[in-house]
Amino acid sequence: MSQPPSKKERVHFGTLEREGVALAKRKRQEEDIDSERDGEDGGDDMLKLTEFTKEDPRDLAGSTVDLDLIDESLGDTIDDQMNDESLERRRQAMDEFERKKLARSIAVPTADLEVRAQLRSLDHPVCLFGEDAGDRRGRLRYILSKIAIEQKKSAAPGEPEDAMTRGDADEIEEEEGEDEEFYTEGSEELRQARHKIAVYSLARAGDRLERQRKDCEADLAVVRQRRQNLVKTLQSYTNDGSQVGGERPLARIVFSADSKTLLVGSWSGAIKLWTVPQCKEVRTYRGHTDRVGGLSFRPQSAAIHPLDPESTVVDFASGAADKTIHLWSAAKETPVATLHGHANRVVHVNFHPSGDFLGSASYDGSWRLWDIATQRELLLQEGHSREVFCLRFQCDGSLVATAGLDGIGRVWDLRSGRSVMALEGHAKEIFGLDWSPNGFHVATGSADNTVRVFDLRKMESICQIPAHKSMITDVRFFHAASLPPALAAADGPDGSTMMMDTSTDLEANARLCSGQYLVSASNDGLVNVWTTGDWKLQKSLAGHVGKVMSVDVAGDGSYIASSGYDRTFKLWGPEDFA
């Protein structure tokens, strides 16, 4: 005889349910208190809770303890621990970001002896294995930034922070988010040079603006046709000549003002003068003992002279890794003068449009202005947090742009000495820079494989070009000295042939072509040609084996010249140009 089924124990809700919730809350509080224990402790707590639930099943059934709520409380505790770890990682990342931001604003000595002395005063090794002067300077910047961060953390709220002691106990105060400007008293020679540059540049700027107003009145159909012919010419460019220029890579190449010769600087320290387009060696200039990085022709200088050992006329300048700048006469195979002052490798030099001054950029973190007549240093300008790699003067002569391995370019007003614009946006180092002939566009080429174009009128970047597949080593606008031969007789808007009969016509049309295209060189082995305005790629010139280190455009538009790591330089021109 079967027994009647037993009645299920009735479960009452209310008071016992609240007791279960309270129990879960107590367990959560206990786990929060013990949150610093390791995982084994957390496992023991879970085991104890499980044993508690197994002690008396009737109590569990009668008390209606919510197991899901208990599991949820344990899950919340684990999530809280994970969130704490995530917050800690974020805090560390933000601390590192703040340190790097602060490091960029710290002024570090450029002289290696001062850097060593400061490291010694901070009880750090003066030199590490395999460390050069640049690495040592970067290590000092890192140490100073760490000290500044620690002082910020230790400073009491509302109290001023202690200033960092540097070198000879010079005290400076770093204000968060602000870069402090400072000025030093210049010499009387610098004041006179600034006045001379102001007078020269104002006249040049007035002439440029007047020419641009006249160019705006040109027939739009003629301008459009000229642009189409220019694009057609650029697309026809091909390799017209190639020559081995030295025993080591060729770091710099520049055309003379008349476009009949070019200079090539080598890592061997030698500089050679070549004819265009025959690519015949005219002369070899020897004076540097290390890699040549900077070359610049003096404006309006004649490149070919009969050999004259007594000549003292300065025709071009060069800078090298031996920390010196040489001034040369094209008629003399040895330097006319040598400029000393930089504490590290000189990577770029450029003549002022007046020809009276020379600018130089160096790995010592500074750029300098020199007087050619007196061969004296007029200005030592800092402002970059790392090595300065390139420097170019604006066509009017009032401004100079510099850029370097800190990934930032700066535009300086030579008349006042102020930094008037920061060229920001690149993610890596800047290796190439040039001004457009219009006077307000600046192009920069970077190791992030892009070219950026900045507009001084808008004070911002107006275009970013993904130009190459590898780092960009040089950029150059076309600065027209005369009308390109391929455009001297071009098709008119009605299909007829337009001939430039007068020098005025040639000059006007040369201005219309000037600045109409940009050339970039890269480690991907290509020289790319871009039309300005639309910034479209018109031609990729391939021929170098490996890195292309430098590029230049002839003033008459006849050729583009490039030099490379393969020890050769090449001439590129339209295939129908004889």
Coordinates of C-alpha atoms in Angstrom, one line a residue:
M1 CA 0.0 0.0 0.0
S2 CA 1.6 3.2 -1.2
Q3 CA 2.1 6.0 1.3
P4 CA 0.6 9.4 0.5
P5 CA 3.2 11.8 -0.8
S6 CA 4.8 14.0 1.9
K7 CA 3.9 17.6 1.9
K8 CA 6.6 20.0 0.7
E9 CA 7.8 22.3 3.4
R10 CA 6.2 25.7 3.0
V11 CA 8.5 28.6 2.4
H12 CA 7.5 31.9 3.9
F13 CA 8.8 35.1 2.2
G14 CA 9.5 38.4 4.1
T15 CA 11.7 38.5 7.1
L16 CA 13.9 35.5 6.3
E17 CA 14.5 36.8 2.8
R18 CA 15.7 40.1 4.2
E19 CA 18.0 38.1 6.5
G20 CA 19.5 36.4 3.5
V21 CA 20.1 39.7 1.7
A22 CA 21.7 41.1 4.9
L23 CA 23.9 38.0 5.0
A24 CA 25.1 38.6 1.5
K25 CA 25.8 42.2 2.2
R26 CA 27.9 41.3 5.3
K27 CA 29.9 38.8 3.2
R28 CA 30.5 41.5 0.6
Q29 CA 31.8 43.9 3.2
E30 CA 34.1 41.3 4.6
E31 CA 35.5 40.6 1.1
D32 CA 36.0 44.3 0.5
I33 CA 38.0 44.5 3.8
D34 CA 40.1 41.5 2.7
S35 CA 40.5 42.7 -0.9
E36 CA 44.2 42.9 -0.5
R37 CA 44.5 39.2 0.0
D38 CA 45.7 37.0 -2.8
G39 CA 43.6 34.6 -4.9
E40 CA 44.0 31.8 -2.4
D41 CA 42.4 33.8 0.3
G42 CA 39.5 34.7 -2.0
G43 CA 39.2 31.0 -2.8
D44 CA 39.1 30.1 0.9
D45 CA 36.3 32.7 1.4
M46 CA 34.3 31.1 -1.3
L47 CA 34.9 27.6 0.1
K48 CA 33.7 28.8 3.5
L49 CA 30.6 30.3 2.1
T50 CA 29.9 27.0 0.2
E51 CA 30.4 25.0 3.4
F52 CA 28.0 27.4 5.2
T53 CA 25.4 26.7 2.7
K54 CA 25.9 22.9 3.1
E55 CA 25.7 22.8 6.9
D56 CA 21.9 22.6 7.2
P57 CA 19.9 22.1 4.0
R58 CA 16.7 22.7 6.0
D59 CA 18.0 26.1 7.1
L60 CA 18.8 26.9 3.5
A61 CA 15.4 25.9 2.4
G62 CA 13.6 27.6 5.2
S63 CA 15.6 30.9 5.1
T64 CA 15.3 31.4 1.3
V65 CA 18.9 32.6 1.1
D66 CA 19.3 33.9 -2.5
L67 CA 22.2 32.0 -4.0
D68 CA 22.1 34.1 -7.2
L69 CA 22.5 37.2 -5.1
I70 CA 25.5 35.7 -3.3
D71 CA 27.1 34.7 -6.6
E72 CA 26.4 38.2 -7.9
S73 CA 28.1 39.7 -4.9
L74 CA 31.2 37.6 -5.4
G75 CA 31.2 38.5 -9.1
D76 CA 31.0 42.2 -8.3
T77 CA 34.0 41.8 -6.0
I78 CA 36.1 40.2 -8.8
D79 CA 34.9 42.9 -11.2
D80 CA 36.0 45.6 -8.7
Q81 CA 39.4 44.1 -8.5
M82 CA 39.7 44.0 -12.3
N83 CA 38.5 47.6 -12.4
D84 CA 41.1 48.6 -9.9
E85 CA 43.9 47.1 -12.0
S86 CA 42.6 48.8 -15.1
L87 CA 42.5 52.2 -13.3
E88 CA 46.0 51.6 -12.0
R89 CA 47.2 51.0 -15.6
R90 CA 45.4 54.1 -16.8
R91 CA 47.0 56.1 -14.0
Q92 CA 50.4 54.9 -14.9
A93 CA 49.8 55.7 -18.6
M94 CA 48.6 59.2 -17.6
D95 CA 51.7 59.7 -15.4
E96 CA 53.9 58.8 -18.2
F97 CA 52.1 61.1 -20.6
E98 CA 52.5 64.0 -18.1
R99 CA 56.2 63.1 -17.7
K100 CA 56.8 63.3 -21.5
K101 CA 54.8 66.5 -21.7
L102 CA 56.9 68.0 -18.9
A103 CA 60.1 66.7 -20.4
R104 CA 59.4 68.6 -23.7
S105 CA 59.3 71.9 -21.7
I106 CA 62.5 71.3 -19.8
A107 CA 65.5 73.3 -21.1
V108 CA 68.5 70.9 -21.2
P109 CA 72.1 72.2 -21.9
T110 CA 73.3 71.6 -25.4
A111 CA 77.0 71.4 -24.5
D112 CA 78.1 67.9 -23.7
L113 CA 80.4 69.0 -20.9
E114 CA 77.5 70.7 -19.2
V115 CA 75.3 67.7 -19.6
R116 CA 78.0 65.5 -18.0
A117 CA 78.5 67.9 -15.1
Q118 CA 74.7 68.0 -14.4
L119 CA 74.5 64.2 -14.5
R120 CA 77.4 64.0 -12.0
S121 CA 75.6 66.5 -9.7
L122 CA 72.5 64.4 -9.8
D123 CA 74.5 61.2 -8.8
H124 CA 73.9 59.5 -12.1
P125 CA 76.5 57.9 -14.4
V126 CA 78.2 60.4 -16.6
C127 CA 78.3 58.0 -19.5
L128 CA 76.8 54.6 -20.4
F129 CA 78.1 52.0 -22.7
G130 CA 77.4 52.9 -26.4
E131 CA 75.9 56.2 -25.4
D132 CA 76.6 59.3 -27.6
A133 CA 76.1 63.0 -26.8
G134 CA 72.5 63.0 -28.0
D135 CA 71.6 59.9 -26.0
R136 CA 73.2 61.4 -22.9
R137 CA 71.2 64.6 -23.4
G138 CA 68.0 62.6 -23.7
R139 CA 68.8 60.7 -20.5
L140 CA 69.4 63.9 -18.6
R141 CA 66.0 65.2 -19.8
Y142 CA 64.3 61.9 -18.7
I143 CA 66.0 62.2 -15.2
L144 CA 64.9 65.8 -14.8
S145 CA 61.4 65.0 -15.8
K146 CA 61.2 62.1 -13.2
I147 CA 62.5 64.5 -10.5
A148 CA 59.9 67.1 -11.4
I149 CA 57.1 64.5 -11.3
E150 CA 58.2 63.3 -7.9
Q151 CA 58.3 66.8 -6.6
K152 CA 54.8 67.4 -7.8
K153 CA 53.5 64.3 -6.0
S154 CA 55.3 65.3 -2.8
A155 CA 54.2 68.9 -2.8
A156 CA 51.4 69.7 -0.4
P157 CA 48.1 70.9 -2.0
G158 CA 48.1 74.7 -2.3
E159 CA 51.8 75.0 -1.7
P160 CA 54.2 76.1 -4.5
E161 CA 56.4 73.3 -5.8
D162 CA 60.2 73.3 -5.2
A163 CA 62.2 74.3 -8.2
M164 CA 64.6 71.7 -9.7
T165 CA 68.3 72.3 -9.1
R166 CA 70.3 72.1 -12.4
G167 CA 74.0 72.2 -12.8
D168 CA 75.2 75.2 -10.9
A169 CA 72.1 75.4 -8.7
D170 CA 70.1 77.5 -11.2
E171 CA 66.5 77.4 -10.1
I172 CA 63.6 77.3 -12.5
E173 CA 59.9 76.8 -12.0
E174 CA 57.9 74.6 -14.4
E175 CA 54.3 75.7 -14.7
E176 CA 52.0 72.9 -15.8
G177 CA 50.7 73.3 -19.4
E178 CA 52.7 76.5 -20.1
D179 CA 56.0 77.0 -21.9
E180 CA 57.9 79.9 -20.5
E181 CA 59.5 82.3 -23.0
F182 CA 62.8 84.0 -22.1
Y183 CA 64.8 86.6 -23.9
T184 CA 68.5 87.4 -23.8
E185 CA 70.2 90.7 -24.7
G186 CA 71.6 90.6 -28.2
S187 CA 74.8 92.3 -29.5
E188 CA 74.9 95.5 -31.4
E189 CA 75.9 93.6 -34.6
L190 CA 72.6 91.5 -34.2
R191 CA 70.6 94.7 -33.9
Q192 CA 72.1 96.1 -37.0
A193 CA 71.5 92.8 -38.8
R194 CA 67.8 92.8 -37.8
H195 CA 67.4 96.3 -39.1
K196 CA 69.1 95.4 -42.4
I197 CA 66.9 92.3 -42.8
A198 CA 63.7 94.4 -42.0
V199 CA 64.5 97.0 -44.7
Y200 CA 65.4 94.3 -47.2
S201 CA 62.4 92.1 -46.6
L202 CA 59.8 94.9 -46.5
A203 CA 60.9 96.0 -50.0
R204 CA 60.9 92.4 -51.3
A205 CA 57.4 91.7 -49.7
G206 CA 56.0 94.8 -51.4
D207 CA 57.3 93.7 -54.8
R208 CA 56.0 90.1 -54.3
L209 CA 52.5 91.3 -53.4
E210 CA 52.4 93.6 -56.4
R211 CA 53.4 90.8 -58.7
Q212 CA 50.7 88.6 -57.2
R213 CA 48.1 91.2 -57.8
K214 CA 49.1 91.4 -61.4
D215 CA 49.1 87.6 -61.7
C216 CA 45.5 87.6 -60.5
E217 CA 44.6 89.7 -63.5
A218 CA 45.9 87.1 -66.0
D219 CA 43.5 85.5 -68.4
L220 CA 42.0 82.5 -66.7
A221 CA 41.9 80.5 -69.9
V222 CA 45.6 81.0 -70.5
V223 CA 46.4 80.1 -66.8
R224 CA 44.3 76.9 -67.1
Q225 CA 46.1 75.9 -70.4
R226 CA 49.5 76.7 -68.9
R227 CA 48.6 74.4 -65.9
Q228 CA 47.5 71.6 -68.2
N229 CA 50.7 71.9 -70.2
L230 CA 52.7 71.8 -67.0
V231 CA 51.0 68.7 -65.8
K232 CA 51.6 67.0 -69.2
T233 CA 55.3 68.0 -69.0
L234 CA 55.7 66.6 -65.5
Q235 CA 54.1 63.3 -66.5
S236 CA 56.7 62.9 -69.2
Y237 CA 59.7 63.2 -66.9
T238 CA 62.2 60.4 -67.2
N239 CA 65.8 59.6 -66.3
D240 CA 68.1 61.8 -68.4
G241 CA 71.4 61.1 -66.7
S242 CA 73.1 59.2 -63.9
Q243 CA 76.6 59.4 -62.5
V244 CA 78.6 57.9 -59.7
G245 CA 79.4 60.9 -57.5
G246 CA 81.7 59.5 -54.8
E247 CA 82.9 56.5 -52.8
R248 CA 80.3 57.0 -50.1
P249 CA 76.5 57.9 -50.0
L250 CA 75.7 61.4 -51.5
A251 CA 73.8 63.3 -48.7
R252 CA 73.1 66.6 -50.5
I253 CA 72.6 68.0 -54.0
V254 CA 71.9 71.6 -55.1
F255 CA 71.7 73.5 -58.4
S256 CA 73.5 76.7 -59.0
A257 CA 71.5 79.9 -59.7
D258 CA 72.0 79.6 -63.4
S259 CA 71.0 75.9 -63.4
K260 CA 74.2 75.1 -65.4
T261 CA 76.0 73.3 -62.6
L262 CA 75.3 71.4 -59.4
L263 CA 77.1 70.6 -56.2
V264 CA 77.1 67.2 -54.7
G265 CA 78.2 66.5 -51.1
S266 CA 79.4 63.1 -49.9
W267 CA 79.7 61.3 -46.6
S268 CA 83.4 61.0 -47.4
G269 CA 83.7 64.8 -46.8
A270 CA 84.4 65.7 -50.4
I271 CA 82.3 68.1 -52.4
K272 CA 82.2 68.0 -56.2
L273 CA 81.0 70.4 -58.9
W274 CA 79.4 68.9 -62.0
T275 CA 78.1 70.3 -65.3
V276 CA 74.5 70.0 -66.4
P277 CA 73.4 68.0 -68.3
Q278 CA 76.7 66.4 -69.3
C279 CA 77.4 65.3 -65.7
K280 CA 81.1 66.0 -66.1
E281 CA 83.2 66.7 -63.0
V282 CA 84.6 70.2 -62.9
R283 CA 86.3 70.4 -59.6
T284 CA 86.6 68.6 -56.2
Y285 CA 86.6 70.7 -53.0
R286 CA 88.3 69.2 -49.9
G287 CA 88.2 70.5 -46.4
H288 CA 85.8 68.5 -44.3
T289 CA 86.9 65.5 -42.5
D290 CA 83.5 63.9 -41.9
R291 CA 80.1 63.5 -43.6
V292 CA 78.9 66.6 -45.5
G293 CA 75.2 67.3 -44.7
G294 CA 74.5 70.9 -45.8
L295 CA 75.2 72.7 -49.1
S296 CA 73.9 76.0 -50.3
F297 CA 74.8 78.3 -53.2
R298 CA 75.0 82.0 -52.5
P299 CA 72.2 83.8 -54.4
Q300 CA 73.4 85.1 -57.8
S301 CA 76.8 83.6 -57.5
A302 CA 78.6 82.3 -60.6
A303 CA 79.5 78.6 -60.2
I304 CA 82.2 78.2 -62.9
H305 CA 85.4 80.3 -62.5
P306 CA 88.9 79.6 -63.8
L307 CA 90.9 78.0 -61.0
D308 CA 92.3 80.8 -58.8
P309 CA 94.0 79.8 -55.6
E310 CA 93.9 83.5 -54.4
S311 CA 90.2 84.0 -54.8
T312 CA 88.3 85.0 -51.7
V313 CA 84.8 85.4 -53.2
V314 CA 82.2 83.3 -51.3
D315 CA 80.1 81.3 -53.8
F316 CA 78.7 78.5 -51.6
A317 CA 78.8 77.1 -48.0
S318 CA 78.8 73.6 -46.6
G319 CA 78.3 72.0 -43.2
A320 CA 79.5 68.6 -42.0
A321 CA 79.6 66.2 -39.1
D322 CA 83.1 67.6 -38.1
K323 CA 81.0 70.5 -36.5
T324 CA 82.4 73.1 -38.9
I325 CA 80.9 75.3 -41.7
H326 CA 83.2 76.1 -44.6
L327 CA 82.8 79.0 -47.0
W328 CA 84.0 78.3 -50.5
S329 CA 84.9 80.1 -53.7
A330 CA 84.0 78.1 -56.7
A331 CA 87.4 79.0 -58.1
K332 CA 89.4 77.6 -55.2
E333 CA 89.6 74.0 -54.0
T334 CA 90.2 74.8 -50.4
P335 CA 87.9 76.8 -48.0
V336 CA 88.0 80.6 -48.0
A337 CA 86.9 80.7 -44.4
T338 CA 85.7 78.3 -41.6
L339 CA 83.0 79.1 -39.1
H340 CA 83.3 77.5 -35.7
G341 CA 80.6 77.4 -32.9
H342 CA 78.4 74.4 -33.2
A343 CA 79.0 71.7 -30.6
N344 CA 77.7 68.8 -32.8
R345 CA 77.1 67.7 -36.4
V346 CA 76.0 70.5 -38.8
V347 CA 73.3 68.9 -41.0
H348 CA 71.9 71.9 -43.0
V349 CA 73.0 75.3 -44.2
N350 CA 71.1 77.9 -46.2
F351 CA 71.9 81.4 -47.5
H352 CA 69.6 84.3 -46.7
P353 CA 68.1 85.7 -50.0
S354 CA 70.2 88.9 -49.6
G355 CA 73.4 86.7 -49.6
D356 CA 74.7 88.6 -46.6
F357 CA 73.8 86.0 -43.9
L358 CA 73.9 82.3 -43.5
G359 CA 71.8 80.0 -41.4
S360 CA 72.9 76.6 -40.0
A361 CA 71.1 73.8 -38.2
S362 CA 72.9 71.3 -36.0
Y363 CA 72.5 68.3 -33.8
D364 CA 73.5 70.4 -30.8
G365 CA 69.8 71.4 -30.7
S366 CA 70.3 75.0 -32.0
W367 CA 70.3 76.9 -35.2
R368 CA 72.6 79.9 -35.8
L369 CA 72.8 83.0 -37.9
W370 CA 76.2 84.1 -39.3
D371 CA 77.4 87.3 -40.9
I372 CA 79.3 86.5 -44.2
A373 CA 81.2 89.7 -44.3
T374 CA 82.6 89.5 -40.8
Q375 CA 82.4 85.7 -40.5
R376 CA 81.0 86.0 -37.0
E377 CA 78.1 84.4 -35.3
L378 CA 75.2 86.8 -34.8
L379 CA 72.6 84.6 -33.2
L380 CA 72.4 81.3 -31.3
Q381 CA 68.8 80.3 -31.1
E382 CA 67.4 77.3 -29.2
G383 CA 63.7 76.3 -29.1
H384 CA 63.7 72.6 -30.2
S385 CA 63.7 69.9 -27.6
R386 CA 65.9 67.6 -29.8
E387 CA 68.3 67.9 -32.7
V388 CA 67.6 70.5 -35.4
F389 CA 67.8 68.9 -38.9
C390 CA 66.7 71.5 -41.5
L391 CA 66.5 75.2 -42.0
R392 CA 65.1 77.4 -44.8
F393 CA 64.7 81.1 -45.3
Q394 CA 61.5 82.6 -46.8
C395 CA 61.8 84.3 -50.2
D396 CA 61.3 87.8 -48.7
G397 CA 64.0 87.2 -46.1
S398 CA 61.9 88.2 -43.1
L399 CA 61.2 84.6 -41.8
V400 CA 63.1 81.4 -41.3
A401 CA 61.6 77.9 -40.7
T402 CA 63.4 75.2 -38.8
A403 CA 62.5 71.6 -38.0
G404 CA 64.1 68.6 -36.4
L405 CA 63.9 65.3 -34.6
D406 CA 61.3 66.5 -32.1
G407 CA 58.7 66.3 -34.9
I408 CA 57.9 70.0 -34.7
G409 CA 58.8 72.8 -37.0
R410 CA 59.0 76.5 -36.0
V411 CA 58.7 79.7 -38.0
W412 CA 60.9 82.6 -36.6
D413 CA 60.7 86.3 -37.4
L414 CA 64.3 87.4 -38.0
R415 CA 63.3 91.1 -37.5
S416 CA 62.2 90.5 -33.9
G417 CA 63.6 87.1 -32.9
R418 CA 60.1 85.7 -32.0
S419 CA 58.8 82.3 -32.8
V420 CA 55.6 83.2 -34.7
M421 CA 54.2 79.7 -35.5
A422 CA 54.6 76.1 -34.6
L423 CA 54.4 73.5 -37.4
E424 CA 52.7 70.7 -35.5
G425 CA 51.0 67.5 -36.7
H426 CA 53.8 65.0 -37.6
A427 CA 54.0 61.9 -35.5
K428 CA 57.7 61.4 -36.1
E429 CA 60.9 63.3 -36.9
I430 CA 61.0 66.0 -39.7
F431 CA 63.8 65.6 -42.2
G432 CA 62.8 68.0 -45.0
L433 CA 61.4 71.5 -45.2
D434 CA 60.9 74.2 -47.9
W435 CA 59.0 77.4 -48.5
S436 CA 56.8 78.0 -51.4
P437 CA 57.6 81.0 -53.7
N438 CA 54.2 82.5 -52.7
G439 CA 55.7 83.3 -49.3
F440 CA 53.0 81.8 -47.1
H441 CA 53.1 78.0 -47.6
V442 CA 55.6 75.8 -45.9
A443 CA 56.0 72.0 -46.7
T444 CA 57.5 69.5 -44.3
G445 CA 58.5 65.9 -44.9
S446 CA 58.6 63.4 -42.0
A447 CA 59.6 59.9 -40.9
D448 CA 55.8 59.3 -40.6
N449 CA 55.8 59.0 -44.4
T450 CA 53.7 62.1 -44.9
V451 CA 54.2 65.6 -46.3
R452 CA 52.3 68.4 -44.5
V453 CA 51.6 71.8 -46.0
F454 CA 51.1 74.7 -43.6
D455 CA 49.5 78.1 -44.4
L456 CA 50.9 81.1 -42.4
R457 CA 47.7 83.1 -43.1
K458 CA 45.5 80.5 -41.4
M459 CA 48.2 79.4 -38.9
E460 CA 47.4 75.8 -39.5
S461 CA 48.1 72.7 -41.6
I462 CA 45.9 72.8 -44.8
C463 CA 47.0 69.4 -46.3
Q464 CA 48.4 66.1 -45.3
I465 CA 49.8 64.0 -48.2
P466 CA 50.5 60.3 -47.7
A467 CA 53.5 60.7 -50.0
H468 CA 55.7 57.6 -49.6
K469 CA 55.9 54.1 -48.1
S470 CA 59.0 55.0 -46.1
M471 CA 60.4 58.1 -44.3
I472 CA 60.7 61.3 -46.3
T473 CA 64.2 62.7 -46.5
D474 CA 63.7 66.0 -48.5
V475 CA 61.1 68.2 -50.1
R476 CA 61.5 71.1 -52.6
F477 CA 59.2 73.5 -54.3
F478 CA 59.9 74.7 -57.9
H479 CA 61.4 78.2 -57.6
A480 CA 61.3 79.6 -61.1
A481 CA 64.2 81.8 -62.2
S482 CA 63.0 81.7 -65.8
L483 CA 60.3 80.0 -67.8
P484 CA 60.8 76.2 -68.1
P485 CA 62.0 75.4 -71.7
A486 CA 59.1 72.9 -72.2
L487 CA 56.7 75.8 -71.6
A488 CA 58.5 78.5 -73.6
A489 CA 56.3 77.6 -76.6
A490 CA 53.1 76.0 -75.4
D491 CA 49.6 75.5 -76.9
G492 CA 47.2 78.4 -76.5
P493 CA 43.6 78.1 -75.4
D494 CA 42.5 78.0 -79.1
G495 CA 45.0 75.3 -80.1
S496 CA 47.5 77.7 -81.6
T497 CA 51.1 77.9 -80.5
M498 CA 52.0 80.7 -78.0
M499 CA 55.5 82.0 -78.3
M500 CA 57.0 84.3 -75.6
D501 CA 58.4 87.1 -77.6
T502 CA 59.5 89.5 -74.9
S503 CA 61.4 89.2 -71.7
T504 CA 58.3 90.6 -69.9
D505 CA 56.2 87.7 -71.2
L506 CA 58.8 85.2 -70.2
E507 CA 59.1 86.6 -66.7
A508 CA 55.3 86.8 -66.2
N509 CA 54.8 83.2 -67.3
A510 CA 57.7 82.0 -65.2
R511 CA 56.0 83.5 -62.2
L512 CA 52.8 81.6 -63.1
C513 CA 54.8 78.4 -63.1
S514 CA 56.8 79.1 -60.0
G515 CA 55.6 77.1 -57.0
Q516 CA 53.2 75.0 -59.1
Y517 CA 54.8 71.7 -58.2
L518 CA 56.5 70.1 -55.2
V519 CA 59.1 67.3 -55.3
S520 CA 59.7 64.8 -52.4
A521 CA 62.4 62.2 -51.9
S522 CA 62.2 59.1 -49.6
N523 CA 63.9 56.0 -48.4
D524 CA 61.6 53.9 -50.5
G525 CA 63.8 54.8 -53.5
L526 CA 61.3 57.1 -55.2
V527 CA 61.2 60.8 -56.2
N528 CA 57.6 61.9 -56.4
V529 CA 56.3 65.0 -58.2
W530 CA 53.1 66.7 -56.9
T531 CA 51.1 69.6 -58.3
T532 CA 50.2 72.2 -55.8
G533 CA 46.7 73.3 -55.0
D534 CA 45.2 69.9 -55.7
W535 CA 48.3 68.1 -54.3
K536 CA 48.0 65.3 -56.8
L537 CA 50.8 62.9 -57.6
Q538 CA 51.8 63.4 -61.3
K539 CA 54.9 61.3 -61.5
S540 CA 57.0 58.8 -59.5
L541 CA 60.6 58.7 -60.6
A542 CA 62.2 55.3 -59.9
G543 CA 65.9 54.7 -60.5
H544 CA 67.9 54.8 -57.3
V545 CA 68.8 51.6 -55.6
G546 CA 67.8 52.2 -52.0
K547 CA 67.4 55.5 -50.2
V548 CA 67.1 58.8 -51.9
M549 CA 68.8 61.3 -49.6
S550 CA 68.3 64.7 -51.3
V551 CA 66.5 66.4 -54.2
D552 CA 66.5 69.8 -55.9
V553 CA 64.8 71.5 -58.8
A554 CA 66.6 73.7 -61.4
G555 CA 65.6 77.3 -61.4
D556 CA 64.8 77.1 -65.2
G557 CA 62.6 74.0 -64.7
S558 CA 64.8 71.9 -67.0
Y559 CA 65.7 69.2 -64.5
I560 CA 65.1 67.6 -61.2
A561 CA 68.3 66.3 -59.5
S562 CA 68.4 63.6 -56.8
S563 CA 71.2 62.0 -54.9
G564 CA 71.1 58.7 -53.0
Y565 CA 72.6 56.1 -50.7
D566 CA 73.7 54.1 -53.8
R567 CA 76.5 56.8 -54.3
T568 CA 74.9 58.1 -57.5
F569 CA 73.1 61.3 -58.5
K570 CA 70.5 61.4 -61.3
L571 CA 69.0 64.0 -63.5
W572 CA 65.3 63.8 -64.4
G573 CA 63.7 65.8 -67.2
P574 CA 60.9 65.8 -69.9
E575 CA 61.6 63.1 -72.5
D576 CA 61.1 65.6 -75.4
F577 CA 63.6 68.1 -74.0
A578 CA 66.8 68.2 -76.0

